[in-house]
XYZ file of N, CA and C in Angstrom:
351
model
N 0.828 -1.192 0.000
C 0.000 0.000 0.000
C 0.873 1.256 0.000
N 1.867 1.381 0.914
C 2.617 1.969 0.979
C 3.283 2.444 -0.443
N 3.941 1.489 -1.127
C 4.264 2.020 -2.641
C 3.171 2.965 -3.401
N 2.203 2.484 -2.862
C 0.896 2.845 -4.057
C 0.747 4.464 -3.685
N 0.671 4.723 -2.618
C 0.790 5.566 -2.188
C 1.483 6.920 -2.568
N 2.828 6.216 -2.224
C 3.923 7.206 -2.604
C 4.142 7.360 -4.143
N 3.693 6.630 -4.993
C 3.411 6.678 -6.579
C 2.124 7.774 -6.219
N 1.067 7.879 -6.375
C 0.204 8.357 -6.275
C 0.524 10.267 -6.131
N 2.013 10.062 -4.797
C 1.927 11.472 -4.240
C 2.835 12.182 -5.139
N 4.021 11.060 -6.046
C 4.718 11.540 -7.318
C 4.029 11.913 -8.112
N 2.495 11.619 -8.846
C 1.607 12.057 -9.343
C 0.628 13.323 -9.522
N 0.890 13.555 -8.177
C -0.109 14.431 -7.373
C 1.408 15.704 -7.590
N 2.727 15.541 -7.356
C 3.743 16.564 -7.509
C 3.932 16.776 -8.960
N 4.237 16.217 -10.119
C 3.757 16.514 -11.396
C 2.468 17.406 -11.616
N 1.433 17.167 -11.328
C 0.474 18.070 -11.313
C 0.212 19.356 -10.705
N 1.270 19.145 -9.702
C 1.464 20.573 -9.239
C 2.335 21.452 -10.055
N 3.320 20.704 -10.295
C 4.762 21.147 -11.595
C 3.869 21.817 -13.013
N 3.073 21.280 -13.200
C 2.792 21.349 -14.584
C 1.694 22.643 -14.440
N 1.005 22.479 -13.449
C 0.218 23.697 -12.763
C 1.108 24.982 -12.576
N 1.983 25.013 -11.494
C 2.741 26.057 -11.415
C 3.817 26.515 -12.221
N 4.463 25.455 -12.776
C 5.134 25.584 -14.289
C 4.628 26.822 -15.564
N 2.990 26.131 -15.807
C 2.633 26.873 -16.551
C 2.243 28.317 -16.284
N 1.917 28.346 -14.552
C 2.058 29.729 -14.630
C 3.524 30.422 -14.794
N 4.301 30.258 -14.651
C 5.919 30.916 -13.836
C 6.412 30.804 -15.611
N 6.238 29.946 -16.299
C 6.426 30.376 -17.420
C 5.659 30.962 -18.059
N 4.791 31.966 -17.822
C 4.071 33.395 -18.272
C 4.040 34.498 -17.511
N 4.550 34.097 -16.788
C 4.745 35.223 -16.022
C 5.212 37.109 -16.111
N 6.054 36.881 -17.739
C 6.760 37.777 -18.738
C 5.325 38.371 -19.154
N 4.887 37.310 -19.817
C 3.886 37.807 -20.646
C 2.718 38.305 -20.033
N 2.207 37.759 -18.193
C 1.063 38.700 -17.514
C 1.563 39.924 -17.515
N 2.747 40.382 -17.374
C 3.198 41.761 -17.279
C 2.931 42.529 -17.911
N 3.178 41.930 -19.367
C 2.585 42.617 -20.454
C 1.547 42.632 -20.595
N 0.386 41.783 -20.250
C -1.022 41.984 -20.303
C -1.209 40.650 -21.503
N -0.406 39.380 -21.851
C -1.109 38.971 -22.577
C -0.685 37.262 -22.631
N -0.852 37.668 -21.097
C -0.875 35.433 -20.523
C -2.017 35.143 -20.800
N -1.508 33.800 -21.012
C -2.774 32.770 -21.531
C -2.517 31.769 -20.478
N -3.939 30.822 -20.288
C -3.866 29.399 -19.359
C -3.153 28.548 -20.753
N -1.933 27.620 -20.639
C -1.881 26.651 -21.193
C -2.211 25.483 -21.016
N -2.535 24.599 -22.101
C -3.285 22.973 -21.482
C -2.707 22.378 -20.580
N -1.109 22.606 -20.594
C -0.389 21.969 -19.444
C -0.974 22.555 -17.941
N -1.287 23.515 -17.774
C -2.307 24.322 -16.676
C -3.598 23.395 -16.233
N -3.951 23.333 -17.211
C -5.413 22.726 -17.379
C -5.284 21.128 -16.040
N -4.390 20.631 -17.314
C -3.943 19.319 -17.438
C -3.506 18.858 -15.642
N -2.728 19.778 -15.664
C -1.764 19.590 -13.814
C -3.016 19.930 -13.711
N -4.219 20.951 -12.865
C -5.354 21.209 -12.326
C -6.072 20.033 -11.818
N -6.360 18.776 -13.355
C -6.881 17.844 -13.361
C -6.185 16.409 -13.098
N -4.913 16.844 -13.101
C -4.416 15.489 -12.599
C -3.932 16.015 -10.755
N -3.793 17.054 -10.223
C -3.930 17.239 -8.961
C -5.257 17.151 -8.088
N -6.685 16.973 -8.868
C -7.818 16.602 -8.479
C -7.678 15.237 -8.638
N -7.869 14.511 -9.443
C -7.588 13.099 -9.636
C -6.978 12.452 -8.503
N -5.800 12.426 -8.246
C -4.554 11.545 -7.945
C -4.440 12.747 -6.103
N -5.033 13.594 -6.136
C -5.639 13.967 -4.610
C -6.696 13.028 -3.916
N -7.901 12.887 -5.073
C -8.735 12.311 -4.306
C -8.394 11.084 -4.131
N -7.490 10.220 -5.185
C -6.991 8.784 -4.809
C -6.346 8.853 -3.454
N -5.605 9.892 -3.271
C -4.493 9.436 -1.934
C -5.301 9.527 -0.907
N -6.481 10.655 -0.813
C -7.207 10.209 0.253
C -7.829 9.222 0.297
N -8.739 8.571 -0.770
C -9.118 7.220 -0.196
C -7.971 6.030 0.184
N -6.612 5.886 -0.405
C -5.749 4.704 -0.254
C -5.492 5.395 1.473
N -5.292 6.704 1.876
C -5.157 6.937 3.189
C -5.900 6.453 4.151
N -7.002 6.547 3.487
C -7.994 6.028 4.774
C -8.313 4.663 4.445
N -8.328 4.282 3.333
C -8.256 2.844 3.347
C -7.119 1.750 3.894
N -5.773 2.976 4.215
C -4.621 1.952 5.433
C -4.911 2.602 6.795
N -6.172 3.010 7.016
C -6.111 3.396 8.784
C -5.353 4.370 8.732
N -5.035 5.035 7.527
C -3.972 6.625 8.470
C -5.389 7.626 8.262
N -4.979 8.430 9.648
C -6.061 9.905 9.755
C -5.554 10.558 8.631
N -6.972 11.335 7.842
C -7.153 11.896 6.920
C -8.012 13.270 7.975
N -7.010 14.941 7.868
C -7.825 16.048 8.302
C -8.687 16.477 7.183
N -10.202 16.179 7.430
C -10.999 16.443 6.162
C -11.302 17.889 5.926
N -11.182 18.822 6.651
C -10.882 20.373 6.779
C -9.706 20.712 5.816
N -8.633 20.263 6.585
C -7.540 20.306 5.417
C -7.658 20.096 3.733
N -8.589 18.988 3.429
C -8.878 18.672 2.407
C -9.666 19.436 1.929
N -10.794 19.508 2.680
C -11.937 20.463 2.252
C -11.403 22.137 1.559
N -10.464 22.394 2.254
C -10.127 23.652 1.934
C -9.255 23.409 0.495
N -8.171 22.787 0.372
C -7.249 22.436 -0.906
C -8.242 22.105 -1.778
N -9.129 21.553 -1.665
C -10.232 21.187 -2.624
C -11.140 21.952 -3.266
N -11.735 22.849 -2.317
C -12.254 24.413 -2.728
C -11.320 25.485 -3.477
N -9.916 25.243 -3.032
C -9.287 26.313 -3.967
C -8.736 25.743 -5.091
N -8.862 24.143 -5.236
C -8.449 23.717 -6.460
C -9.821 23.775 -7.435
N -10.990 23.461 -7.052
C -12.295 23.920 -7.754
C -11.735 25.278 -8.611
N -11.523 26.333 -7.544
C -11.538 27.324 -8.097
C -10.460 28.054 -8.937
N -9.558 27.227 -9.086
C -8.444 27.056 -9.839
C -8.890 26.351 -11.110
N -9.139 25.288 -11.304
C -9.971 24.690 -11.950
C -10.776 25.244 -12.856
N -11.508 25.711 -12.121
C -12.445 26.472 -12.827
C -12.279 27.884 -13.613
N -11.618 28.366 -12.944
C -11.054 29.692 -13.875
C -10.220 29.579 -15.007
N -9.384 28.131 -15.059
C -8.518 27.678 -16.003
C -8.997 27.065 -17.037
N -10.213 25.830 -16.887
C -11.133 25.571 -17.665
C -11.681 26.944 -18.492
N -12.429 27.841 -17.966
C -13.262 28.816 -18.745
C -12.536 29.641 -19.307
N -11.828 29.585 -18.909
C -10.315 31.132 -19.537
C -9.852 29.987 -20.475
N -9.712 29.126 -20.397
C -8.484 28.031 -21.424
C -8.396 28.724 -22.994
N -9.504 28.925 -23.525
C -9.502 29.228 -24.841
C -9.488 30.695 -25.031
N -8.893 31.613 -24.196
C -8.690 33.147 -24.497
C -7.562 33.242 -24.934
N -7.420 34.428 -25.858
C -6.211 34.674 -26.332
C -4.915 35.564 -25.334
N -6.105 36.064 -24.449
C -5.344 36.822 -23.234
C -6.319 37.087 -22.155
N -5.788 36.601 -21.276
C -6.230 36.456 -19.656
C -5.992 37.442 -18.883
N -6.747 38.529 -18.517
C -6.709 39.398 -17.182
C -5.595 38.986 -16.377
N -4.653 39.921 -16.294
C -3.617 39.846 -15.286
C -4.072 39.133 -13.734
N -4.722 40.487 -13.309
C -5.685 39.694 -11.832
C -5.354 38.412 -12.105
N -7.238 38.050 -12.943
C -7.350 36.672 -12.896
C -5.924 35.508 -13.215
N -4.733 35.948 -13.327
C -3.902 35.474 -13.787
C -3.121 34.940 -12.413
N -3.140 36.070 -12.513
C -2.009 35.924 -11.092
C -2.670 35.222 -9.523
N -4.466 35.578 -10.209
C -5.024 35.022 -8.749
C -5.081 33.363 -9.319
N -4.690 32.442 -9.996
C -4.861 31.134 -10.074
C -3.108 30.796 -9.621
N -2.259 31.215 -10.192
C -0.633 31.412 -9.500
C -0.684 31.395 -7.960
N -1.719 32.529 -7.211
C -1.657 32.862 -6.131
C -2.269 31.718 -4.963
N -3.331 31.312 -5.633
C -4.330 30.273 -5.169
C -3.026 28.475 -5.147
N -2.510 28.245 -6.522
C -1.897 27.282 -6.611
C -0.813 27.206 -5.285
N -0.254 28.425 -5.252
C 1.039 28.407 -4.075
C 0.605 28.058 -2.679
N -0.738 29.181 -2.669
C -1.596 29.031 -1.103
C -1.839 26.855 -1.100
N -2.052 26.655 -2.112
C -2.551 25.375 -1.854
C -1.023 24.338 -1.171
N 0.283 24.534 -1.791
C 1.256 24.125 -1.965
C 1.350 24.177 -0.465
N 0.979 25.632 0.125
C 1.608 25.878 1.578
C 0.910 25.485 2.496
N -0.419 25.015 1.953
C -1.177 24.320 3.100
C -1.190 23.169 2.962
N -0.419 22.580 1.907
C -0.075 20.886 1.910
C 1.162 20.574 2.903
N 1.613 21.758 2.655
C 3.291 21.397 3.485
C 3.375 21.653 5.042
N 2.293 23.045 5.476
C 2.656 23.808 6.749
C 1.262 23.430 7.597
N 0.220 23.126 7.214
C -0.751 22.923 8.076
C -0.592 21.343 8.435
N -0.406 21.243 9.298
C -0.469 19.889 9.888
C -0.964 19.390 11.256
């Protein structure tokens, strides 16, 4: 179980990579006013929902405590990450704000995977 696991959480770090990747490589171009979400954005979004919700069930399916608060919250700001990346996906240029607030949201999530415990 244990392996499965830790595959799962390599999964779950790719999707963060490919998430925050795609922002940090536009980052030039929000400045200028003319970042776009790339699919790789998209893509990490949906494979950090995925391969999240697996680790919580293999978690609680080996008896380790799962804080469902904790979850609840990473989960709401990945919705909303999600969701702004989905509907923006096909613009040719994305509102700075809204740009920087899916960047901003991704990191907040990063720091409450690592520091809330």
């Amino acid at each position: 179980m244990d392996v499965l696991i830790h595959l799962f959480v390599g999964l779950h770090i790719i999707g963060i990579a490919a998430l925050l990747g795609g922002f940090l490589t536009q980052m030039k171009a929000m400045g200028q006013g003319s970042a776009r979400f790339s699919p790789a954005m998209l893509h990490g979004a949906l494979t950090m929902l995925v391969t999240g919700a697996i680790l919580v069930g293999l978690n609680q399916a080996d008896d380790q405590s799962v804080d469902n608060i904790k979850i609840g919250v990473k989960l709401a700001l990945l919705i909303v990450i999600l969701g702004l990346v989905y509907v923006k996906r096909d613009e040719e240029r994305t509102d700075k704000r809204l740009f920087g607030l899916v960047g901003l949201l991704t990191v907040a999530n990063v720091f409450i995977a690592v520091l809330w415990t």
